Each structure stands twice: as structure tokens, then as C-alpha cells.
Amino acid sequence: MDLVKNGILLSKNSVNNLFGQREPWQVASITASSVLTSIWLWNFLFQDESLYNRLKKFTFTQIKKIPKFKKQVEEETKKISDLFENEVIENTKSEKYVVELPQQGISRDELIKTVNRYLNLGKYNWKEGFISGAIYYYDEELIKLLTEVYGLASYTNPLHSDIFPGICKMEAEVVRLVVNLFHGNSNGCGTMTSGGTESIVMACKAYRDFGRNECGIKKGEIIVPRSAHPAFDKAASYFGIKIIHISLNPDTYTVNLKKMENAITKNTIMLVGSFPNFPYGTSDDIEAISALGLKYNIPVHVDCCLGGFIAAFMPQAGFQLPPFDFNLPGVTSISADTHKYGYSPKGSSVILYSDKKYRHNQYYVCTEWPGGHYGSPTVSGSRSGGIIAACWATLMYFGMNGYITSTKEVMNTKIFIEEQLRSMKGIFIFGKPTTSVIAIGSDDFNIYRLSDALNSRGWNLNTLQFPIGIHICITHLHTKPGVASLFIEDLRQELIEILKTPNVELTGKMAMYGMSATLPDRTIVGDITRYFIDAMYYTPK
């Protein structure tokens, strides 16, 4: 007779050697104790988070409890918290804070004046293209149109489809025409969401439930490139999904396909590729990821949130792209933000599926509520019909030709800036940008210095880490006459100055960013982020 103990086959002789000549009750006691110890050891060693990471966290947690270090950490984090709060105070110093309801309602004219003042509190000239991303299109006529459309539909709610069927029709039309843009067939479907994060979160929820309901996978795993948007990490945290990050190829800054394939297990519920990714603007090999999905029968999600509404029109605008959408048989879902290069108001995105069987698993349905049958397509129950109507109106306003023209303008500007940057000594471009994002690094100096220098000239760029870098996301605002040339000239002048003294250390906020990128204790970095968010909710004490 053989026994299986913790996955190891034990012979009868092995059992005798293990227990010797003991009474049955003694054998049972030893066996139970051994099994419990083995289970504890197994659970300790084999968890979603690696043993190395858990030991590292434990070590830093214990160090921070030492009074000397605890006091030092508290003092430094207090400085950082004050830094964030003081910046908010500086930006809003011209306005009083309203912390209690006024006794009497404020007149329309006074409210409009106050709102306009609030909207002009920022220090960046974003209307003239001095920022990276954030605002993708600005036109007074379009603003007037969308303001009117939103006003007409501001009180509508697609949750009440019998009361507002027209809003539901608009949403259905947005989904269908975007499915068609990404070459979906008649089975293609989807929903609108509040933004790219919700679109990604919904895809993860759909595949978690699809894996449970159709494949019997109780503990789903998703495999994502290291450059994938943190919305996938958020979804994994929310829904109890294991997330596996795959490193990037050091030359192309795209996902390592061999490592992605090696990470696939029987519990894999989704493979992810970005087209393009946010940090570097490079795009993963979606065709190869699609092939992996077909080979192992795993759904493939393509994150097109950032550049999807450029990529969809690039072929018609004269720019070649590798296949990335529903033309590939393994691609089962796509997220794309209408509020970026679709130029609709903030708060609109779409999540698309190749088949309704996936979308059905996105829905939440409750049949046992006394209030009746409850079902919602996305996280929100009530949703803004005004946003849906404004998004629909934007797509109708631009039309195919409008988006093709805009894509040409954005891509030509991106090509000009990229060519100029590649000609400069002291910096390099990460990989080959696909659409509108250009990431910059340096082997000669700390690249955050360049970001800080450009900031002093009014430019706002995004900072990257692992490795450190900065990027600019080209928008339609950068296509205005002279904007791209001014950016290049300002960058060139600051680069010349920096290269005169390349070893100068960082100061101010950039020093904090540089420090956070090198801290081995990421819990402290997490605290720094929380303090930053806290500052957004500042009101006087």
C-alpha cells in the first residue's frame, strides 16, 4: 500500500521508517501534525506574491518599527505631504474655500463667474498645447455644441431604458460604429463606460466570470506586459484575480512573448497586449499574442485606450500599422477611449467584445431583490445620459473624414518631433513609438532634470520609472502653428545647458520623484502617492 503525502508518493517501508513501531493513535497524531505543518509551509512558500517580495516587505515593515527609523520616516513623509498640500494652497491662494452651504442660493451670473475663475486657477497654458496628453482637442465651436447637447440630456439615465429609449439608442450606435471601426463582425458588441480604467476593469470581470462559468477556473490568472496600464492591477485587486507581469524586451520595449507563453497555466483567463502602451508609446506584437490565444484557447484583450482612435484611422490617413484589432481571430476584446482621440467629453470610453458570450459575463444581475430584477451592464447603476449623448454627437460631428484629417495632423506632428529628438545628442527614444507618444531617456544625465527645466518654461511632461524617463503625448493642440517647433527649441536649449554640467543632482519635486524611483521599500512610495491624493481634497482646517 502506498500513501500520497503533500504530492509525494511514500512507499510502505518509508511509512514504517517515518512512524516506527507506534500505537495507531500516536501515528494519527503525528500524521495530523505533519500534515498541518506541511500545509502551513506550502501556503507560506506558494502564494500569489513571491516569497522574495513578502520577505522584503516584512523586513522593511520591521525596520520601520524601530523608533529611530520610524521617527525619520514620519518626518520625511510629513515633509512630502506638506509639499503636496502647499502646492495646492499656492495654486488656489486667490480663492476662498466654501466649506458650508450658503444660506441663500447664489445667482446664475455669480456662479458662472466663479466657475470660470476656478477653471483658470492652473498655471499651465494647456489651450496652447503646453501639456502632454490630458486635453486632446479644444475648439470653441465644438465646446458650444457639446455643452448644448449635454444640457439637453443632462437629466437622462440609460438605467431607465423605457423612459429614455433615445439615450439607449445613442449608446448602441456608439458601440456598433466603434466595433465596425475595429473590424468586428455582426457578433461584435460592447458597452460604453466612464473611462479607460472602467473599460479594462469590465474586461477583467467578464473573463473572470467566463473562466468560472464556462471553464471551471476558480482562481483566474491574467498575464499582462509590465507596461500594461495599472487598471489591470486595480481589477485584479478588486476581483481577486492573480496578475502576472511579463518583462519587456530591452530594445523594443514590447512584451517578451516567450516569457508570456511560459507563464500560461490552466488557470489563465486572459492575455493582454497594449496598442500602444502608455509609458513608451510602443505597441506589443498583437498578432503573436492573438496566436497564443488561439493556441491555448485563452481570450486576448487589446488595450487601445490611449491611441485607439488614432490607430483606427491611420491606414486611411496613409500610415501603415501591423494588425491589432478584430481582424485577428484571437482578439476577443478591445478597450478604446472616446474621450481621448475620439475628442468626446471626459468620462466616456468603450469596451468591445467579439461575441456576446463575453459581454454577458460583464453584466451584473441580481434576481432576488425585493425591488425587482436588477441588472447593470457596467460598474455604475445610474449613468449619465448627457455624456452618452455628447459622445454620440462628437462622433457624428467629426465623421470619418474629420478623424482621418485629425489623425494626419497629429501623426505628422509626432513624426516631426520624433525626428528632431533623435537628432539630439545626450538623449534617446525608447523603442519605436506607434502612434502619438514619444518617451525620452538619457545615458548622460538624470532625465528628470530635463523635465524640470522644461517645466520652468511652462511645459508639463509625464515622468516614467523603471527605467526613469519622460514622455510627451502629442495631441491635436500640438498641431497648432509653431507649437511643435517651440517645444523642440525649448528642449534643445535646456539640453545644451544640462550637458554642460551633466552630474548635477536633482532638487525640489524632481528630487522626490528620483528618490521614489530608487526606493526598495515600495510601501513608502505607496504612502507618497496617498499623500498626493490627499492633497487633491485639501480644504482649510
GROMACS .gro file of N, CA, C and O in nm, residues 113-180:
model
  272
  113LYS      N    1  -1.939   8.317  -1.310
  113LYS     CA    2  -1.814   8.391  -1.288
  113LYS      C    3  -1.719   8.309  -1.199
  113LYS      O    4  -1.598   8.301  -1.226
  114THR      N    5  -1.775   8.248  -1.094
  114THR     CA    6  -1.691   8.171  -1.002
  114THR      C    7  -1.633   8.047  -1.070
  114THR      O    8  -1.514   8.015  -1.055
  115VAL      N    9  -1.717   7.977  -1.146
  115VAL     CA   10  -1.669   7.858  -1.217
  115VAL      C   11  -1.557   7.895  -1.314
  115VAL      O   12  -1.454   7.827  -1.322
  116ASN      N   13  -1.574   8.004  -1.387
  116ASN     CA   14  -1.470   8.047  -1.480
  116ASN      C   15  -1.339   8.080  -1.407
  116ASN      O   16  -1.230   8.049  -1.457
  117ARG      N   17  -1.349   8.142  -1.291
  117ARG     CA   18  -1.228   8.171  -1.214
  117ARG      C   19  -1.160   8.042  -1.170
  117ARG      O   20  -1.039   8.029  -1.180
  118TYR      N   21  -1.240   7.947  -1.122
  118TYR     CA   22  -1.185   7.820  -1.078
  118TYR      C   23  -1.114   7.748  -1.193
  118TYR      O   24  -1.009   7.686  -1.174
  119LEU      N   25  -1.174   7.753  -1.311
  119LEU     CA   26  -1.117   7.683  -1.426
  119LEU      C   27  -0.985   7.745  -1.472
  119LEU      O   28  -0.907   7.679  -1.544
  120ASN      N   29  -0.958   7.867  -1.432
  120ASN     CA   30  -0.835   7.935  -1.472
  120ASN      C   31  -0.730   7.939  -1.362
  120ASN      O   32  -0.632   8.013  -1.372
  121LEU      N   33  -0.747   7.856  -1.258
  121LEU     CA   34  -0.651   7.857  -1.147
  121LEU      C   35  -0.518   7.791  -1.182
  121LEU      O   36  -0.416   7.822  -1.123
  122GLY      N   37  -0.517   7.698  -1.275
  122GLY     CA   38  -0.395   7.625  -1.309
  122GLY      C   39  -0.289   7.714  -1.371
  122GLY      O   40  -0.319   7.819  -1.430
  123LYS      N   41  -0.162   7.671  -1.361
  123LYS     CA   42  -0.052   7.754  -1.410
  123LYS      C   43  -0.008   7.718  -1.552
  123LYS      O   44   0.074   7.787  -1.611
  124TYR      N   45  -0.061   7.609  -1.607
  124TYR     CA   46  -0.018   7.565  -1.741
  124TYR      C   47  -0.111   7.619  -1.849
  124TYR      O   48  -0.233   7.617  -1.834
  125ASN      N   49  -0.051   7.660  -1.959
  125ASN     CA   50  -0.127   7.713  -2.072
  125ASN      C   51  -0.169   7.597  -2.162
  125ASN      O   52  -0.117   7.578  -2.272
  126TRP      N   53  -0.265   7.518  -2.113
  126TRP     CA   54  -0.300   7.395  -2.184
  126TRP      C   55  -0.371   7.420  -2.315
  126TRP      O   56  -0.362   7.339  -2.408
  127LYS      N   57  -0.441   7.531  -2.328
  127LYS     CA   58  -0.511   7.559  -2.454
  127LYS      C   59  -0.414   7.580  -2.570
  127LYS      O   60  -0.451   7.566  -2.686
  128GLU      N   61  -0.289   7.615  -2.538
  128GLU     CA   62  -0.189   7.637  -2.641
  128GLU      C   63  -0.095   7.517  -2.658
  128GLU      O   64   0.009   7.529  -2.724
  129GLY      N   65  -0.130   7.404  -2.597
  129GLY     CA   66  -0.053   7.283  -2.621
  129GLY      C   67   0.071   7.266  -2.537
  129GLY      O   68   0.163   7.192  -2.577
  130PHE      N   69   0.078   7.327  -2.419
  130PHE     CA   70   0.198   7.317  -2.337
  130PHE      C   71   0.196   7.196  -2.244
  130PHE      O   72   0.278   7.187  -2.153
  131ILE      N   73   0.105   7.104  -2.264
  131ILE     CA   74   0.096   6.987  -2.177
  131ILE      C   75   0.102   6.859  -2.260
  131ILE      O   76   0.078   6.860  -2.381
  132SER      N   77   0.135   6.750  -2.193
  132SER     CA   78   0.139   6.619  -2.256
  132SER      C   79   0.006   6.549  -2.232
  132SER      O   80  -0.034   6.527  -2.118
  133GLY      N   81  -0.063   6.513  -2.341
  133GLY     CA   82  -0.192   6.444  -2.326
  133GLY      C   83  -0.294   6.529  -2.253
  133GLY      O   84  -0.300   6.651  -2.270
  134ALA      N   85  -0.375   6.464  -2.168
  134ALA     CA   86  -0.475   6.528  -2.082
  134ALA      C   87  -0.588   6.594  -2.160
  134ALA      O   88  -0.705   6.559  -2.145
  135ILE      N   89  -0.556   6.694  -2.245
  135ILE     CA   90  -0.656   6.759  -2.330
  135ILE      C   91  -0.619   6.728  -2.475
  135ILE      O   92  -0.513   6.767  -2.522
  136TYR      N   93  -0.707   6.659  -2.544
  136TYR     CA   94  -0.670   6.607  -2.676
  136TYR      C   95  -0.722   6.692  -2.792
  136TYR      O   96  -0.673   6.680  -2.905
  137TYR      N   97  -0.817   6.779  -2.763
  137TYR     CA   98  -0.873   6.864  -2.867
  137TYR      C   99  -0.946   6.979  -2.799
  137TYR      O  100  -1.011   6.960  -2.697
  138TYR      N  101  -0.931   7.098  -2.855
  138TYR     CA  102  -1.004   7.211  -2.798
  138TYR      C  103  -1.046   7.304  -2.911
  138TYR      O  104  -0.964   7.355  -2.986
  139ASP      N  105  -1.178   7.322  -2.920
  139ASP     CA  106  -1.234   7.409  -3.023
  139ASP      C  107  -1.361   7.471  -2.966
  139ASP      O  108  -1.450   7.399  -2.916
  140GLU      N  109  -1.370   7.601  -2.970
  140GLU     CA  110  -1.483   7.672  -2.909
  140GLU      C  111  -1.617   7.629  -2.967
  140GLU      O  112  -1.716   7.613  -2.894
  141GLU      N  113  -1.623   7.607  -3.098
  141GLU     CA  114  -1.749   7.568  -3.160
  141GLU      C  115  -1.793   7.430  -3.113
  141GLU      O  116  -1.911   7.406  -3.087
  142LEU      N  117  -1.695   7.338  -3.103
  142LEU     CA  118  -1.728   7.204  -3.053
  142LEU      C  119  -1.774   7.211  -2.908
  142LEU      O  120  -1.870   7.142  -2.870
  143ILE      N  121  -1.708   7.293  -2.828
  143ILE     CA  122  -1.746   7.307  -2.687
  143ILE      C  123  -1.891   7.357  -2.676
  143ILE      O  124  -1.970   7.306  -2.595
  144LYS      N  125  -1.927   7.455  -2.757
  144LYS     CA  126  -2.064   7.507  -2.755
  144LYS      C  127  -2.164   7.398  -2.791
  144LYS      O  128  -2.270   7.384  -2.727
  145LEU      N  129  -2.132   7.321  -2.895
  145LEU     CA  130  -2.222   7.214  -2.937
  145LEU      C  131  -2.241   7.111  -2.827
  145LEU      O  132  -2.354   7.073  -2.793
  146LEU      N  133  -2.129   7.066  -2.769
  146LEU     CA  134  -2.138   6.960  -2.669
  146LEU      C  135  -2.201   7.009  -2.540
  146LEU      O  136  -2.270   6.933  -2.471
  147THR      N  137  -2.181   7.136  -2.508
  147THR     CA  138  -2.246   7.194  -2.390
  147THR      C  139  -2.397   7.192  -2.407
  147THR      O  140  -2.472   7.158  -2.314
  148GLU      N  141  -2.442   7.227  -2.527
  148GLU     CA  142  -2.585   7.228  -2.554
  148GLU      C  143  -2.642   7.086  -2.553
  148GLU      O  144  -2.748   7.060  -2.494
  149VAL      N  145  -2.571   6.993  -2.617
  149VAL     CA  146  -2.618   6.854  -2.622
  149VAL      C  147  -2.623   6.795  -2.480
  149VAL      O  148  -2.722   6.732  -2.442
  150TYR      N  149  -2.516   6.819  -2.404
  150TYR     CA  150  -2.514   6.765  -2.267
  150TYR      C  151  -2.627   6.825  -2.184
  150TYR      O  152  -2.693   6.755  -2.107
  151GLY      N  153  -2.650   6.955  -2.202
  151GLY     CA  154  -2.758   7.020  -2.128
  151GLY      C  155  -2.893   6.957  -2.157
  151GLY      O  156  -2.973   6.934  -2.066
  152LEU      N  157  -2.917   6.926  -2.284
  152LEU     CA  158  -3.045   6.865  -2.322
  152LEU      C  159  -3.064   6.728  -2.258
  152LEU      O  160  -3.176   6.690  -2.224
  153ALA      N  161  -2.954   6.655  -2.242
  153ALA     CA  162  -2.965   6.516  -2.193
  153ALA      C  163  -2.914   6.500  -2.051
  153ALA      O  164  -2.900   6.388  -2.003
  154SER      N  165  -2.889   6.610  -1.980
  154SER     CA  166  -2.821   6.602  -1.850
  154SER      C  167  -2.901   6.527  -1.745
  154SER      O  168  -2.843   6.472  -1.651
  155TYR      N  169  -3.032   6.522  -1.757
  155TYR     CA  170  -3.114   6.455  -1.656
  155TYR      C  171  -3.156   6.314  -1.699
  155TYR      O  172  -3.233   6.249  -1.629
  156THR      N  173  -3.106   6.267  -1.810
  156THR     CA  174  -3.145   6.134  -1.857
  156THR      C  175  -3.055   6.027  -1.798
  156THR      O  176  -2.944   6.055  -1.752
  157ASN      N  177  -3.104   5.903  -1.801
  157ASN     CA  178  -3.033   5.792  -1.738
  157ASN      C  179  -3.068   5.664  -1.813
  157ASN      O  180  -3.184   5.621  -1.814
  158PRO      N  181  -2.969   5.600  -1.878
  158PRO     CA  182  -3.000   5.478  -1.955
  158PRO      C  183  -3.044   5.361  -1.869
  158PRO      O  184  -3.092   5.261  -1.923
  159LEU      N  185  -3.029   5.371  -1.736
  159LEU     CA  186  -3.080   5.266  -1.648
  159LEU      C  187  -3.231   5.252  -1.666
  159LEU      O  188  -3.285   5.142  -1.656
  160HIS      N  189  -3.297   5.365  -1.698
  160HIS     CA  190  -3.442   5.364  -1.721
  160HIS      C  191  -3.466   5.364  -1.872
  160HIS      O  192  -3.504   5.464  -1.932
  161SER      N  193  -3.444   5.248  -1.931
  161SER     CA  194  -3.448   5.238  -2.077
  161SER      C  195  -3.588   5.261  -2.133
  161SER      O  196  -3.603   5.305  -2.248
  162ASP      N  197  -3.690   5.234  -2.053
  162ASP     CA  198  -3.826   5.256  -2.102
  162ASP      C  199  -3.861   5.404  -2.104
  162ASP      O  200  -3.944   5.449  -2.182
  163ILE      N  201  -3.794   5.482  -2.018
  163ILE     CA  202  -3.821   5.626  -2.012
  163ILE      C  203  -3.734   5.702  -2.112
  163ILE      O  204  -3.778   5.801  -2.172
  164PHE      N  205  -3.609   5.653  -2.132
  164PHE     CA  206  -3.515   5.724  -2.220
  164PHE      C  207  -3.461   5.630  -2.329
  164PHE      O  208  -3.340   5.604  -2.337
  165PRO      N  209  -3.548   5.578  -2.414
  165PRO     CA  210  -3.501   5.485  -2.518
  165PRO      C  211  -3.405   5.551  -2.617
  165PRO      O  212  -3.320   5.484  -2.675
  166GLY      N  213  -3.419   5.683  -2.634
  166GLY     CA  214  -3.331   5.752  -2.728
  166GLY      C  215  -3.186   5.752  -2.681
  166GLY      O  216  -3.093   5.743  -2.763
  167ILE      N  217  -3.164   5.763  -2.550
  167ILE     CA  218  -3.028   5.757  -2.495
  167ILE      C  219  -2.969   5.619  -2.517
  167ILE      O  220  -2.852   5.604  -2.555
  168CYS      N  221  -3.049   5.516  -2.494
  168CYS     CA  222  -3.002   5.380  -2.517
  168CYS      C  223  -2.969   5.357  -2.664
  168CYS      O  224  -2.873   5.288  -2.697
  169LYS      N  225  -3.048   5.417  -2.752
  169LYS     CA  226  -3.021   5.407  -2.895
  169LYS      C  227  -2.887   5.471  -2.929
  169LYS      O  228  -2.807   5.417  -3.006
  170MET      N  229  -2.859   5.588  -2.869
  170MET     CA  230  -2.731   5.654  -2.893
  170MET      C  231  -2.615   5.567  -2.847
  170MET      O  232  -2.513   5.554  -2.917
  171GLU      N  233  -2.628   5.508  -2.727
  171GLU     CA  234  -2.520   5.423  -2.677
  171GLU      C  235  -2.499   5.303  -2.769
  171GLU      O  236  -2.385   5.266  -2.801
  172ALA      N  237  -2.608   5.241  -2.811
  172ALA     CA  238  -2.598   5.126  -2.901
  172ALA      C  239  -2.529   5.164  -3.031
  172ALA      O  240  -2.448   5.088  -3.086
  173GLU      N  241  -2.559   5.283  -3.082
  173GLU     CA  242  -2.498   5.329  -3.208
  173GLU      C  243  -2.349   5.357  -3.189
  173GLU      O  244  -2.267   5.325  -3.277
  174VAL      N  245  -2.311   5.417  -3.076
  174VAL     CA  246  -2.169   5.440  -3.048
  174VAL      C  247  -2.094   5.308  -3.047
  174VAL      O  248  -1.988   5.292  -3.110
  175VAL      N  249  -2.149   5.209  -2.974
  175VAL     CA  250  -2.083   5.079  -2.964
  175VAL      C  251  -2.071   5.015  -3.102
  175VAL      O  252  -1.963   4.967  -3.140
  176ARG      N  253  -2.179   5.015  -3.180
  176ARG     CA  254  -2.176   4.948  -3.309
  176ARG      C  255  -2.079   5.013  -3.406
  176ARG      O  256  -2.001   4.944  -3.474
  177LEU      N  257  -2.076   5.144  -3.412
  177LEU     CA  258  -1.988   5.208  -3.509
  177LEU      C  259  -1.841   5.192  -3.469
  177LEU      O  260  -1.752   5.184  -3.555
  178VAL      N  261  -1.812   5.186  -3.335
  178VAL     CA  262  -1.674   5.164  -3.292
  178VAL      C  263  -1.634   5.019  -3.316
  178VAL      O  264  -1.520   4.990  -3.355
  179VAL      N  265  -1.725   4.925  -3.296
  179VAL     CA  266  -1.700   4.785  -3.333
  179VAL      C  267  -1.659   4.777  -3.480
  179VAL      O  268  -1.562   4.710  -3.517
  180ASN      N  269  -1.733   4.849  -3.564
  180ASN     CA  270  -1.703   4.847  -3.707
  180ASN      C  271  -1.567   4.911  -3.738
  180ASN      O  272  -1.494   4.864  -3.826
   0.00000   0.00000   0.00000
